[in-house]
Short mmCIF file of C-alpha atoms and ligand atoms in Angstrom, two decimals:
data_model
loop_
_atom_site.label_atom_id
_atom_site.label_comp_id
_atom_site.label_asym_id
_atom_site.label_seq_id
_atom_site.Cartn_x
_atom_site.Cartn_y
_atom_site.Cartn_z
CA VAL S 1337 79.67 90.23 102.09
CA LEU S 1338 78.01 93.24 103.57
CA ALA S 1339 80.11 93.35 106.72
CA ARG S 1340 83.33 93.17 104.51
CA LEU S 1341 81.77 95.88 102.37
CA VAL S 1342 81.39 98.02 105.39
CA ARG S 1343 84.73 97.24 106.78
CA GLU S 1344 86.34 98.29 103.51
CA LYS S 1345 84.50 101.52 103.55
CA LEU S 1346 85.67 102.25 107.17
CA GLU S 1347 89.19 101.38 106.19
CA SER S 1348 89.22 103.84 103.28
CA LEU S 1349 88.36 106.57 105.79
CA LEU S 1350 91.04 105.60 108.31
CA ASP S 1351 94.22 107.54 107.87
CA GLU S 1352 97.53 105.61 107.66
CA SER S 1353 98.96 107.92 110.36
CA TYR S 1354 96.41 106.68 113.03
CA GLY S 1355 98.59 103.83 114.02
CA THR S 1356 101.76 106.04 114.77
CA LEU S 1357 99.25 108.55 116.48
CA ALA S 1358 97.77 105.81 118.74
CA ALA S 1359 101.42 104.79 119.70
CA LEU S 1360 102.27 108.39 120.44
CA LEU S 1361 99.21 108.87 122.68
CA GLU S 1362 99.91 105.61 124.59
CA ARG S 1363 103.48 106.65 125.14
CA TRP S 1364 102.38 109.87 126.73
CA ARG S 1365 99.14 108.84 128.28
CA GLY S 1366 100.37 108.92 131.88
CA ARG S 1367 101.83 112.51 131.57
CA ILE S 1368 98.46 113.60 129.90
CA ARG S 1369 96.50 112.17 132.67
CA ALA S 1370 98.55 113.77 135.37
CA ALA S 1371 98.53 117.16 133.65
CA PHE S 1372 94.78 116.90 132.90
CA PRO S 1373 93.04 115.35 135.78
CA ASP S 1374 89.70 116.63 134.72
CA VAL S 1375 88.14 114.37 132.13
CA THR S 1376 86.50 117.08 130.19
CA ALA S 1377 89.64 119.15 129.94
CA ARG S 1378 91.44 115.94 128.94
CA ARG S 1379 88.92 115.19 126.18
CA GLY S 1380 89.48 118.74 124.80
CA LEU S 1381 93.18 118.11 124.75
CA TYR S 1382 92.74 114.89 122.91
CA GLU S 1383 90.35 116.45 120.37
CA SER S 1384 92.91 119.20 119.68
CA ILE S 1385 95.78 116.60 119.36
CA VAL S 1386 93.72 114.17 117.14
CA ARG S 1387 92.18 116.69 114.92
CA GLY S 1388 94.90 119.39 114.96
CA ARG S 1389 98.51 120.07 114.21
CA VAL S 1390 99.89 116.76 115.81
CA THR S 1391 98.20 114.61 113.41
CA ALA S 1392 98.90 116.99 110.51
CA LEU S 1393 102.57 116.63 111.34
CA LEU S 1394 102.51 112.87 111.57
CA ARG S 1395 100.73 112.81 108.10
CA SER S 1396 103.45 114.82 106.64
CA GLY S 1397 106.15 112.46 107.85
CA ARG S 1398 107.45 114.60 110.55
CA GLY S 1399 107.12 112.40 113.65
CA ALA S 1400 109.63 114.00 115.85
CA GLU S 1401 108.00 117.44 115.40
CA ALA S 1402 104.75 115.88 116.07
CA GLU S 1403 105.95 114.63 119.48
CA ARG S 1404 107.28 117.98 120.41
CA GLU S 1405 104.04 119.58 119.48
CA LEU S 1406 102.14 117.15 121.51
CA LEU S 1407 104.30 117.93 124.70
CA VAL S 1408 103.92 121.74 124.05
CA GLN S 1409 100.14 121.30 124.05
CA VAL S 1410 100.29 119.12 127.16
CA ASP S 1411 102.57 121.55 129.03
CA ALA S 1412 100.48 124.67 127.80
CA GLY S 1413 97.61 123.39 129.75
CA GLN S 1414 94.00 123.42 129.04
CA GLY S 1415 93.65 127.09 128.19
CA GLN S 1416 95.38 126.46 124.72
CA ALA S 1417 93.32 127.26 121.81
CA ARG S 1418 93.48 124.88 118.85
CA ALA S 1419 95.69 126.12 116.06
CA GLY S 1420 94.03 126.42 112.82
CA SER S 1421 95.58 125.10 109.56
CA VAL S 1422 95.05 125.05 105.66
CA VAL S 1423 95.00 122.00 103.48
CA LEU S 1424 95.39 122.81 99.82
CA VAL S 1425 93.43 120.05 98.14
CA GLY S 1426 93.39 119.01 94.52
CA ALA S 1427 89.85 117.97 93.70
CA GLY S 1428 90.75 116.46 90.37
CA PRO S 1429 88.87 117.27 87.13
CA GLY S 1430 85.26 116.55 88.09
CA ASP S 1431 84.49 112.88 88.62
CA PRO S 1432 84.39 112.48 92.41
CA GLY S 1433 85.87 108.92 92.07
CA LEU S 1434 89.16 110.52 91.04
CA LEU S 1435 89.57 112.16 94.49
CA THR S 1436 92.32 110.73 96.59
CA LEU S 1437 91.53 109.20 99.94
CA ARG S 1438 93.52 112.03 101.57
CA ALA S 1439 91.49 114.71 99.86
CA LEU S 1440 88.20 112.86 101.05
CA ARG S 1441 89.57 112.79 104.65
CA ALA S 1442 90.64 116.53 104.42
CA LEU S 1443 87.01 117.25 103.35
CA GLN S 1444 85.40 115.36 105.99
CA GLU S 1445 87.65 117.09 108.60
CA ALA S 1446 87.30 120.63 107.44
CA ASP S 1447 85.48 123.34 109.23
CA VAL S 1448 85.59 125.73 106.33
CA ILE S 1449 85.94 124.97 102.50
CA LEU S 1450 86.98 127.54 100.14
CA HIS S 1451 86.47 126.21 96.68
CA ASP S 1452 86.98 127.13 93.01
CA ARG S 1453 84.30 127.13 90.45
CA LEU S 1454 85.59 124.00 88.79
CA VAL S 1455 85.10 121.90 91.95
CA SER S 1456 81.88 119.87 91.34
CA GLU S 1457 79.01 119.81 93.52
CA GLU S 1458 79.13 115.97 93.83
CA ILE S 1459 82.62 116.61 95.46
CA LEU S 1460 81.43 119.11 97.81
CA ASP S 1461 78.65 116.93 98.90
CA LEU S 1462 81.32 114.62 100.33
CA ALA S 1463 82.31 117.26 102.91
CA ARG S 1464 81.06 117.43 106.63
CA ARG S 1465 77.46 118.48 106.51
CA ASP S 1466 78.26 121.43 108.84
CA ALA S 1467 81.29 122.64 107.13
CA GLN S 1468 80.90 126.15 106.01
CA ARG S 1469 81.36 126.31 102.15
CA ILE S 1470 82.66 129.49 100.59
CA PRO S 1471 82.68 129.63 96.60
CA VAL S 1472 85.61 131.71 95.57
CA GLY S 1473 85.31 130.79 92.01
CA LYS S 1474 87.15 132.27 89.19
CA GLU S 1475 86.44 132.46 85.37
CA ALA S 1476 88.95 133.39 82.70
CA GLY S 1477 88.56 137.18 82.54
CA HIS S 1478 86.30 137.71 85.62
CA HIS S 1479 87.67 136.90 88.95
CA SER S 1480 84.61 136.70 91.30
CA VAL S 1481 86.99 136.91 94.41
CA PRO S 1482 90.33 138.42 93.93
CA GLN S 1483 93.31 136.42 94.88
CA ALA S 1484 94.39 138.88 97.75
CA ALA S 1485 90.84 138.42 99.26
CA ILE S 1486 91.22 134.43 98.89
CA ASN S 1487 94.29 134.76 100.84
CA GLU S 1488 92.84 136.83 103.51
CA LEU S 1489 89.95 134.48 103.93
CA MET S 1490 92.21 131.42 104.28
CA ALA S 1491 94.33 133.31 106.83
CA GLN S 1492 91.41 134.69 108.85
CA HIS S 1493 89.68 131.28 109.29
CA ALA S 1494 92.99 129.54 110.11
CA GLN S 1495 93.86 132.15 112.68
CA ALA S 1496 90.48 131.72 114.20
CA GLY S 1497 91.52 128.11 114.90
CA ARG S 1498 89.68 126.40 112.03
CA ARG S 1499 90.64 123.67 109.75
CA VAL S 1500 90.39 125.31 106.35
CA VAL S 1501 90.34 123.24 103.13
CA ARG S 1502 91.29 125.37 100.01
CA MET S 1503 89.97 123.19 97.17
CA LYS S 1504 91.04 123.65 93.64
CA GLY S 1505 90.21 121.84 90.40
CA GLY S 1506 92.73 119.29 89.10
CA ASP S 1507 96.16 119.60 90.97
CA PRO S 1508 96.84 122.75 92.94
CA PHE S 1509 100.34 123.11 91.83
CA VAL S 1510 99.50 122.84 88.06
CA PHE S 1511 98.25 126.29 86.93
CA GLY S 1512 96.42 126.62 90.18
CA ARG S 1513 98.34 129.29 92.01
CA GLY S 1514 99.00 126.87 94.85
CA GLY S 1515 102.55 128.14 95.26
CA GLU S 1516 101.42 131.68 95.64
CA GLU S 1517 99.00 130.69 98.39
CA LEU S 1518 101.54 128.73 100.08
CA GLU S 1519 104.04 131.61 100.20
CA TYR S 1520 101.31 133.75 101.78
CA LEU S 1521 100.56 131.21 104.46
CA ARG S 1522 104.17 130.61 105.17
CA ALA S 1523 104.80 134.35 105.51
CA LEU S 1524 102.10 134.32 108.32
CA GLY S 1525 103.35 131.29 109.88
CA ILE S 1526 100.05 129.39 109.34
CA ALA S 1527 100.38 125.59 109.24
CA TYR S 1528 99.60 123.98 105.85
CA GLU S 1529 99.56 120.64 103.83
CA VAL S 1530 99.24 119.99 100.32
CA VAL S 1531 97.02 117.08 98.72
CA PRO S 1532 97.73 116.60 95.01
CA GLY S 1533 94.94 116.16 92.58
CA ILE S 1534 94.60 114.43 89.22
CA THR S 1535 95.54 117.09 86.88
CA ALA S 1536 93.28 117.86 83.67
CA ALA S 1537 95.91 116.52 81.29
CA ALA S 1538 96.11 113.21 83.00
CA ALA S 1539 92.44 112.86 83.54
CA CYS S 1540 91.22 114.09 80.15
CA GLY S 1541 93.90 111.75 78.33
CA ALA S 1542 92.72 108.78 80.38
CA TYR S 1543 88.92 109.44 79.88
CA ALA S 1544 89.35 110.13 76.30
CA GLY S 1545 91.48 107.12 75.50
CA ILE S 1546 94.50 109.11 74.63
CA PRO S 1547 97.73 107.89 76.27
CA LEU S 1548 99.84 111.08 76.66
CA THR S 1549 103.09 109.26 75.90
CA HIS S 1550 103.43 106.17 73.62
CA ARG S 1551 106.61 104.20 72.77
CA ASP S 1552 105.88 104.75 69.02
CA HIS S 1553 104.65 108.35 68.85
CA SER S 1554 105.59 110.52 71.78
CA GLN S 1555 108.53 110.57 74.19
CA SER S 1556 107.73 113.68 76.34
CA LEU S 1557 104.73 115.60 77.45
CA ARG S 1558 104.50 119.36 78.21
CA LEU S 1559 101.79 121.06 80.20
CA VAL S 1560 101.36 124.56 78.70
CA THR S 1561 99.18 127.36 79.55
CA ALA S 1562 97.52 129.15 76.46
CA HIS S 1563 96.33 131.73 78.86
CA CYS S 1564 99.10 133.94 77.68
CA ASP S 1565 99.43 137.12 75.72
CA PRO S 1566 96.75 137.03 73.01
CA SER S 1567 99.40 137.11 70.28
CA GLY S 1568 100.98 133.94 71.82
CA GLU S 1569 104.10 135.92 72.97
CA GLY S 1570 105.73 134.46 76.00
CA LEU S 1571 105.79 130.89 74.91
CA ASP S 1572 108.78 129.13 73.35
CA TRP S 1573 106.83 128.08 70.28
CA ARG S 1574 110.11 126.63 68.51
CA ALA S 1575 110.40 124.18 71.33
CA LEU S 1576 106.80 123.49 71.37
CA ALA S 1577 106.81 122.71 67.67
CA SER S 1578 109.34 120.01 67.73
CA GLY S 1579 107.91 116.50 67.00
CA ARG S 1580 107.51 113.28 69.05
CA GLN S 1581 106.14 115.07 71.96
CA THR S 1582 102.52 115.68 73.38
CA LEU S 1583 101.36 119.11 74.32
CA ALA S 1584 98.57 119.50 76.65
CA PHE S 1585 97.14 123.21 76.55
CA TYR S 1586 95.27 124.52 79.62
CA MET S 1587 92.96 127.38 79.36
CA GLY S 1588 93.04 127.29 75.56
CA VAL S 1589 89.34 127.72 74.47
CA ALA S 1590 89.79 131.17 73.26
CA ARG S 1591 93.21 130.72 71.81
CA LEU S 1592 92.79 127.57 69.50
CA GLY S 1593 93.52 129.49 66.36
CA THR S 1594 96.63 131.17 67.76
CA VAL S 1595 97.95 127.89 69.05
CA ALA S 1596 97.66 126.24 65.67
CA GLU S 1597 98.94 129.29 63.84
CA LYS S 1598 102.09 129.52 66.02
CA LEU S 1599 102.92 125.79 65.90
CA THR S 1600 102.68 125.59 62.24
CA GLU S 1601 104.60 128.74 61.76
CA HIS S 1602 107.42 127.15 63.82
CA GLY S 1603 107.36 123.81 61.88
CA ARG S 1604 104.80 121.45 63.44
CA ALA S 1605 102.96 119.68 60.59
CA ALA S 1606 99.55 121.05 59.76
CA SER S 1607 98.30 117.33 59.74
CA THR S 1608 99.34 116.75 63.39
CA PRO S 1609 96.46 115.14 65.23
CA VAL S 1610 94.82 117.17 67.91
CA ALA S 1611 91.99 116.42 70.46
CA ILE S 1612 89.84 118.79 72.37
CA VAL S 1613 88.34 117.65 75.58
CA GLU S 1614 85.57 119.46 77.00
CA ASN S 1615 84.21 118.70 80.49
CA GLY S 1616 86.60 115.86 80.90
CA THR S 1617 85.54 113.08 83.12
CA ARG S 1618 82.04 114.61 83.66
CA HIS S 1619 78.89 113.10 82.27
CA ASP S 1620 78.87 115.76 79.53
CA GLN S 1621 82.31 115.04 78.32
CA ARG S 1622 82.89 115.77 74.65
CA VAL S 1623 85.90 114.95 72.68
CA THR S 1624 86.69 116.36 69.23
CA ILE S 1625 89.49 114.68 67.20
CA ALA S 1626 90.90 116.71 64.24
CA ARG S 1627 94.14 118.15 62.77
CA LEU S 1628 96.11 121.08 63.78
CA ALA S 1629 94.99 122.87 60.47
CA ASP S 1630 91.25 122.45 61.56
CA LEU S 1631 91.61 124.26 64.89
CA ALA S 1632 90.67 127.76 63.49
CA ALA S 1633 87.57 126.39 61.94
CA ILE S 1634 86.64 124.45 65.29
CA ALA S 1635 87.11 127.61 67.09
CA GLU S 1636 84.67 129.41 64.91
CA LEU S 1637 82.08 126.85 64.39
CA GLY S 1638 82.68 123.96 66.90
CA GLY S 1639 80.97 125.62 69.99
CA VAL S 1640 83.75 124.62 72.11
CA ARG S 1641 83.05 125.44 75.88
CA ALA S 1642 85.35 125.77 78.86
CA PRO S 1643 86.66 123.93 80.70
CA ALA S 1644 88.45 122.30 77.77
CA LEU S 1645 91.85 120.83 77.23
CA LEU S 1646 93.69 120.73 73.91
CA ILE S 1647 95.94 117.89 73.25
CA VAL S 1648 98.38 118.16 70.37
CA GLY S 1649 100.46 115.21 69.19
CA GLU S 1650 100.27 111.90 67.36
CA VAL S 1651 98.74 110.30 70.36
CA ALA S 1652 95.46 112.40 69.98
CA ALA S 1653 94.52 110.20 67.00
CA LEU S 1654 94.38 107.11 69.08
CA GLY S 1655 91.23 108.33 70.89
CA ALA S 1656 89.18 107.69 67.82
CA GLN S 1657 89.82 104.01 68.57
CA LEU S 1658 90.62 103.79 72.27
CA HIS S 1659 87.62 105.96 73.63
CA TRP S 1660 85.66 104.22 76.31
CA PHE S 1661 83.89 107.03 78.37
CA GLY S 1662 80.86 109.08 77.47
CA ALA S 1663 79.78 110.04 73.96
CA THR S 1664 81.65 108.79 70.93
CA PRO S 1665 84.35 111.43 69.76
CA ARG S 1666 83.32 113.70 67.03
CA LEU S 1667 85.75 113.49 64.16
CA TRP S 1668 86.33 116.83 62.66
CA PRO S 1669 85.64 117.53 59.57
CA ALA S 1670 83.89 114.28 58.98
CA ASP S 1671 81.09 114.92 61.47
CA VAL S 1672 80.81 118.61 61.04
CA ASP S 1673 78.12 118.30 58.22
CA GLN S 1674 76.07 116.06 60.55
CA PRO S 1675 74.55 118.42 63.09
CA ALA S 1676 72.39 115.63 64.65
CA ALA S 1677 75.37 113.70 65.59
CA VAL S 1678 77.18 116.91 66.94
CA ASP S 1679 74.17 117.72 68.94
CA GLU S 1680 73.84 114.37 70.36
CA ALA S 1681 77.54 114.52 71.46
CA ALA S 1682 77.22 117.98 72.98
C1 SAM J 2163 93.10 127.44 85.84
S1 SAM J 2163 93.41 125.94 85.19
C2 SAM J 2163 93.36 124.84 86.41
C3 SAM J 2163 94.08 123.51 86.19
C4 SAM J 2163 93.96 122.56 87.25
N1 SAM J 2163 94.81 123.12 88.50
C5 SAM J 2163 94.60 121.22 87.02
O1 SAM J 2163 95.60 120.67 87.49
O2 SAM J 2163 93.86 120.61 86.19
C6 SAM J 2163 91.85 125.57 84.31
C7 SAM J 2163 92.12 124.80 83.02
O3 SAM J 2163 92.17 123.39 83.33
C8 SAM J 2163 91.58 122.62 82.28
N2 SAM J 2163 90.49 121.82 82.98
C9 SAM J 2163 90.20 121.82 84.19
N3 SAM J 2163 89.19 120.80 84.33
C10 SAM J 2163 88.98 120.38 83.16
C11 SAM J 2163 87.90 119.39 82.69
N4 SAM J 2163 87.16 118.65 83.38
N5 SAM J 2163 88.10 119.02 81.40
C12 SAM J 2163 88.76 119.67 80.50
N6 SAM J 2163 89.74 120.60 80.94
C13 SAM J 2163 89.80 121.00 82.13
C14 SAM J 2163 91.08 123.65 81.22
O4 SAM J 2163 91.99 123.86 80.23
C15 SAM J 2163 90.78 124.85 82.15
O5 SAM J 2163 90.72 125.95 81.32
#
């Protein structure tokens, strides 16, 4: 049983692209040996192939390009410096168990990790011990490292031949500026890959027992940023207020009152169920289930702290029965006069 366990662990670390890589190396082995008669130089080339661009191209499903790149490296001879690259990795919402295998491998291969504030310590602990970790965390309102400086850091390290992991909370392409970072890398000709992560809406829904769609209640789902103009301008509130859909508001802690006001003003019933999931998937997850009409009071009295996701729609009410993770949800306003229960949940 122990042997099987160890084998399973090893298999989870082995990349699916290794089979194709092995076949490729086998095919060009003779030519490599002839071009690199010195064993140390040959090992250097294999290192560069296995850990570098050739493997990255295979992983991206670009076999023909990988083969061309291998031949370029073989023909360039032993002086060739390893080309660096950037992997944009989604770390998910916090629970390390929600990392993808691909994210884990990228972490374990990285020389440098540039990570956001929302990436948990437990996840960073899965990285190679000698990898350099650089926090570039951002909090709403105060950007500890400006985006331009993050871009430059990624480029500097990649251009020095390092494997850079740019790690973000949730999914890098959902309110994560992943697109902007790729545009920057592409303009500089730096190779990149993207590893998706579980976005907060999917994770918070699952860990709060709130299905985001449901045949009886909700036929569509919208991921919305509440980090807009303080007055709420810039969002299509009329479309957001229509029924039978679920809204997941990101970055909404400071805008709970505005969201409720705008949605009701545009026709969504004040009795629509809502749920606020704070610290979703983490040991201190707290879920508050209420109605749209309660949001202003929760903003004032509820002590809601970031990161928190606001779910609006009939499905939110299901969390009261279907919850399974962490503390029992607090039901607002029923629990509001019971500070002990609230404190316990917090
Ligand atoms: C800048 S956005 C990044 C979103 C991220 N890229 C994603 O896909 O989840 C940050 C917002 O995501 C939400 N969020 C991220 N992690 C969360 C968590 N563990 N629990 C609740 N909300 C979370 C919050 O709304 C937070 O304000």
